[in-house]
């Protein structure tokens, strides 16, 4: 046979294309790069889900600083005297007649004890411009005076060291119209005995 190759004996050269080493090198490099990126990404995912890494630890180690509000513990009920244990003297310091008796009758219906009823003394007569003045001894400031104050919330409260006895004085003033409505007075008395907890803010970081 003619041509480039001659067959001699029983052997003959294998006819194949030369290897393309350049393409093979590129594939190997690309594969290595893909494996490297994939491995790095896997490590990052592991850190995220297992809480690894310095930043994740620092973030996870902090306290819960989410803003919000919480209520203070509910205060216990106050030991206040009941209306039936409080004696009230009712005095009229206005020019309108009959106010003292009418007011005393209403207070009696609401459970208060009634003492003296009549016109106010010269110290207060025609000198009380507001709805009224509630007067009692110093010991009544945080006890019986607030209880009586639920019946006339806009009245001025005063204590006098020289005040005799435990009875309270209700001096009716020029701006007086009537006592608080009984349902409103009852709610105020309940709230006074058991105050609602005050909300306190919980600030965030």
Short mmCIF file of C-alpha atoms in Angstrom, two decimals:
data_model
loop_
_atom_site.label_atom_id
_atom_site.label_comp_id
_atom_site.label_asym_id
_atom_site.label_seq_id
_atom_site.Cartn_x
_atom_site.Cartn_y
_atom_site.Cartn_z
CA UNK A 1 0.00 0.00 0.00
CA UNK A 2 1.30 3.44 -0.79
CA UNK A 3 1.00 6.58 1.31
CA UNK A 4 2.39 7.75 4.58
CA UNK A 5 2.21 4.45 6.46
CA UNK A 6 3.52 1.07 5.47
CA UNK A 7 2.41 -2.09 7.05
CA UNK A 8 5.23 -4.30 7.91
CA UNK A 9 4.63 -7.72 9.30
CA UNK A 10 1.50 -8.23 11.37
CA UNK A 11 1.60 -4.87 13.24
CA UNK A 12 0.35 -1.54 12.08
CA UNK A 13 0.26 1.91 13.68
CA UNK A 14 -2.91 3.04 15.54
CA UNK A 15 -4.53 5.94 13.81
CA UNK A 16 -5.95 8.41 16.43
CA UNK A 17 -6.21 12.17 16.87
CA UNK A 18 -3.67 13.98 18.99
CA UNK A 19 -4.90 14.83 22.54
CA UNK A 20 -6.14 18.31 23.15
CA UNK A 21 -4.20 19.04 26.33
CA UNK A 22 -5.17 22.69 26.44
CA UNK A 23 -8.90 21.97 26.78
CA UNK A 24 -8.25 19.36 29.45
CA UNK A 25 -6.26 21.80 31.54
CA UNK A 26 -9.07 24.37 31.36
CA UNK A 27 -11.63 21.80 32.51
CA UNK A 28 -9.47 20.75 35.44
CA UNK A 29 -8.96 24.34 36.59
CA UNK A 30 -12.66 25.16 36.24
CA UNK A 31 -13.63 22.06 38.19
CA UNK A 32 -11.23 22.95 40.98
CA UNK A 33 -12.63 26.49 41.14
CA UNK A 34 -16.24 25.22 41.33
CA UNK A 35 -15.34 22.78 44.09
CA UNK A 36 -13.54 25.52 46.03
CA UNK A 37 -16.49 27.95 45.81
CA UNK A 38 -18.93 25.20 46.70
CA UNK A 39 -16.89 24.20 49.74
CA UNK A 40 -16.66 27.80 50.99
CA UNK A 41 -20.41 28.27 50.56
CA UNK A 42 -21.08 25.06 52.49
CA UNK A 43 -18.96 26.29 55.39
CA UNK A 44 -20.86 29.57 55.47
CA UNK A 45 -24.19 27.74 55.60
CA UNK A 46 -22.92 25.56 58.43
CA UNK A 47 -21.87 28.68 60.36
CA UNK A 48 -25.30 30.25 59.87
CA UNK A 49 -27.30 27.24 61.02
CA UNK A 50 -25.02 26.25 63.88
CA UNK A 51 -24.45 29.78 65.20
CA UNK A 52 -20.75 29.74 64.43
CA UNK A 53 -18.66 32.75 63.57
CA UNK A 54 -17.63 35.71 65.64
CA UNK A 55 -20.37 38.04 64.41
CA UNK A 56 -23.12 35.51 64.90
CA UNK A 57 -21.94 34.81 68.43
CA UNK A 58 -21.80 38.49 69.26
CA UNK A 59 -25.32 39.02 67.94
CA UNK A 60 -26.68 35.98 69.70
CA UNK A 61 -25.07 36.85 73.03
CA UNK A 62 -27.02 40.08 73.50
CA UNK A 63 -30.18 40.42 75.56
CA UNK A 64 -33.64 40.88 74.10
CA UNK A 65 -33.82 44.58 73.44
CA UNK A 66 -37.00 44.67 71.39
CA UNK A 67 -39.00 47.77 72.31
CA UNK A 68 -42.22 47.18 74.13
CA UNK A 69 -44.18 47.95 77.24
CA UNK A 70 -44.87 45.98 80.31
CA UNK A 71 -47.00 46.61 83.30
CA UNK A 72 -45.66 47.12 86.76
CA UNK A 73 -46.75 44.57 89.34
CA UNK A 74 -50.29 45.16 90.51
CA UNK A 75 -50.23 47.03 93.82
CA UNK A 76 -52.09 45.45 96.70
CA UNK A 77 -55.40 46.84 97.86
CA UNK A 78 -55.16 49.82 100.21
CA UNK A 79 -56.68 49.54 103.66
CA UNK A 80 -59.08 52.49 103.51
CA UNK A 81 -61.93 53.15 105.91
CA UNK A 82 -65.41 52.34 104.69
CA UNK A 83 -67.94 55.17 104.32
CA UNK A 84 -70.00 53.80 107.25
CA UNK A 85 -67.04 54.47 109.56
CA UNK A 86 -66.62 58.10 108.46
CA UNK A 87 -68.57 60.91 110.11
CA UNK A 88 -69.15 64.00 107.97
CA UNK A 89 -70.23 67.45 109.13
CA UNK A 90 -71.90 69.35 106.29
CA UNK A 91 -71.80 73.16 106.27
CA UNK A 92 -73.22 75.60 103.75
CA UNK A 93 -70.96 78.57 102.92
CA UNK A 94 -73.21 79.91 100.12
CA UNK A 95 -76.29 82.15 100.07
CA UNK A 96 -78.42 79.26 98.76
CA UNK A 97 -80.52 77.76 101.50
CA UNK A 98 -81.08 74.05 102.01
CA UNK A 99 -77.83 72.84 100.40
CA UNK A 100 -76.35 71.48 103.61
CA UNK A 101 -79.36 69.32 104.50
CA UNK A 102 -79.86 68.09 100.94
CA UNK A 103 -76.19 67.13 100.61
CA UNK A 104 -76.14 65.48 104.04
CA UNK A 105 -79.18 63.38 103.15
CA UNK A 106 -77.49 62.16 99.96
CA UNK A 107 -74.27 61.30 101.78
CA UNK A 108 -76.31 59.36 104.35
CA UNK A 109 -77.89 57.31 101.54
CA UNK A 110 -74.39 56.46 100.33
CA UNK A 111 -73.39 55.03 103.69
CA UNK A 112 -71.65 57.94 105.44
CA UNK A 113 -72.43 58.93 109.01
CA UNK A 114 -73.74 62.47 109.35
CA UNK A 115 -72.71 64.76 112.19
CA UNK A 116 -73.50 68.48 112.31
CA UNK A 117 -75.48 70.12 109.52
CA UNK A 118 -75.85 73.89 109.14
CA UNK A 119 -74.24 77.12 107.98
CA UNK A 120 -70.50 77.52 107.76
CA UNK A 121 -68.48 79.46 110.32
CA UNK A 122 -67.21 82.97 109.63
CA UNK A 123 -63.88 81.50 108.52
CA UNK A 124 -65.56 79.98 105.45
CA UNK A 125 -68.94 81.70 105.11
CA UNK A 126 -69.23 83.18 101.60
CA UNK A 127 -65.49 82.71 101.15
CA UNK A 128 -65.40 79.38 99.28
CA UNK A 129 -65.48 80.06 95.56
CA UNK A 130 -64.99 76.49 94.38
CA UNK A 131 -67.33 73.50 94.75
CA UNK A 132 -66.29 72.96 98.34
CA UNK A 133 -63.63 72.28 100.94
CA UNK A 134 -63.00 68.95 102.64
CA UNK A 135 -61.41 69.50 106.03
CA UNK A 136 -60.02 66.93 108.46
CA UNK A 137 -57.18 66.08 110.84
CA UNK A 138 -53.69 65.33 109.54
CA UNK A 139 -54.29 61.61 110.07
CA UNK A 140 -57.14 61.75 107.52
CA UNK A 141 -54.98 62.94 104.62
CA UNK A 142 -54.42 59.48 103.15
CA UNK A 143 -57.38 57.70 104.73
CA UNK A 144 -60.84 59.19 105.18
CA UNK A 145 -60.33 62.40 103.15
CA UNK A 146 -59.71 60.54 99.84
CA UNK A 147 -62.79 58.39 100.51
CA UNK A 148 -65.01 61.45 101.01
CA UNK A 149 -63.26 63.05 98.02
CA UNK A 150 -64.77 60.43 95.71
CA UNK A 151 -68.17 62.04 96.35
CA UNK A 152 -67.00 65.55 95.44
CA UNK A 153 -63.80 65.12 93.36
CA UNK A 154 -63.32 68.83 92.58
CA UNK A 155 -63.40 69.92 96.23
CA UNK A 156 -60.26 71.24 97.88
CA UNK A 157 -58.74 69.01 100.57
CA UNK A 158 -57.20 70.49 103.67
CA UNK A 159 -55.85 69.19 106.95
CA UNK A 160 -55.69 71.11 110.21
CA UNK A 161 -53.64 70.03 113.18
CA UNK A 162 -56.09 71.85 115.41
CA UNK A 163 -59.06 69.97 113.97
CA UNK A 164 -60.87 68.21 116.80
CA UNK A 165 -61.90 64.59 116.50
CA UNK A 166 -61.84 62.25 113.50
CA UNK A 167 -64.97 63.67 111.82
CA UNK A 168 -64.57 65.44 108.48
CA UNK A 169 -66.08 68.76 107.46
CA UNK A 170 -67.64 69.28 104.03
CA UNK A 171 -67.97 73.01 103.41
CA UNK A 172 -70.15 73.68 100.36
CA UNK A 173 -68.84 76.49 98.11
CA UNK A 174 -70.34 78.79 95.46
CA UNK A 175 -69.47 76.51 92.51
CA UNK A 176 -71.22 73.51 94.08
CA UNK A 177 -73.94 71.93 91.94
CA UNK A 178 -74.31 68.41 93.26
CA UNK A 179 -72.32 65.44 94.49
CA UNK A 180 -70.75 63.13 91.94
CA UNK A 181 -73.19 60.65 90.41
CA UNK A 182 -73.32 57.56 92.60
CA UNK A 183 -72.04 55.14 89.88
CA UNK A 184 -69.10 57.47 89.22
CA UNK A 185 -68.39 57.83 92.94
CA UNK A 186 -68.53 54.04 93.40
CA UNK A 187 -66.06 53.49 90.54
CA UNK A 188 -63.73 56.13 91.98
CA UNK A 189 -63.90 54.47 95.39
CA UNK A 190 -63.10 51.05 93.90
CA UNK A 191 -60.17 52.48 91.95
CA UNK A 192 -58.92 54.22 95.07
CA UNK A 193 -58.94 50.97 97.03
CA UNK A 194 -57.29 48.96 94.22
CA UNK A 195 -55.23 51.20 91.90
CA UNK A 196 -54.49 49.98 88.39
CA UNK A 197 -50.86 49.08 87.61
CA UNK A 198 -48.99 51.83 85.80
CA UNK A 199 -47.42 50.83 82.49
CA UNK A 200 -43.64 51.17 82.25
CA UNK A 201 -41.71 51.48 79.03
CA UNK A 202 -39.03 48.95 78.13
CA UNK A 203 -36.56 50.73 75.88
CA UNK A 204 -34.64 48.97 73.13
CA UNK A 205 -30.86 48.90 72.80
#
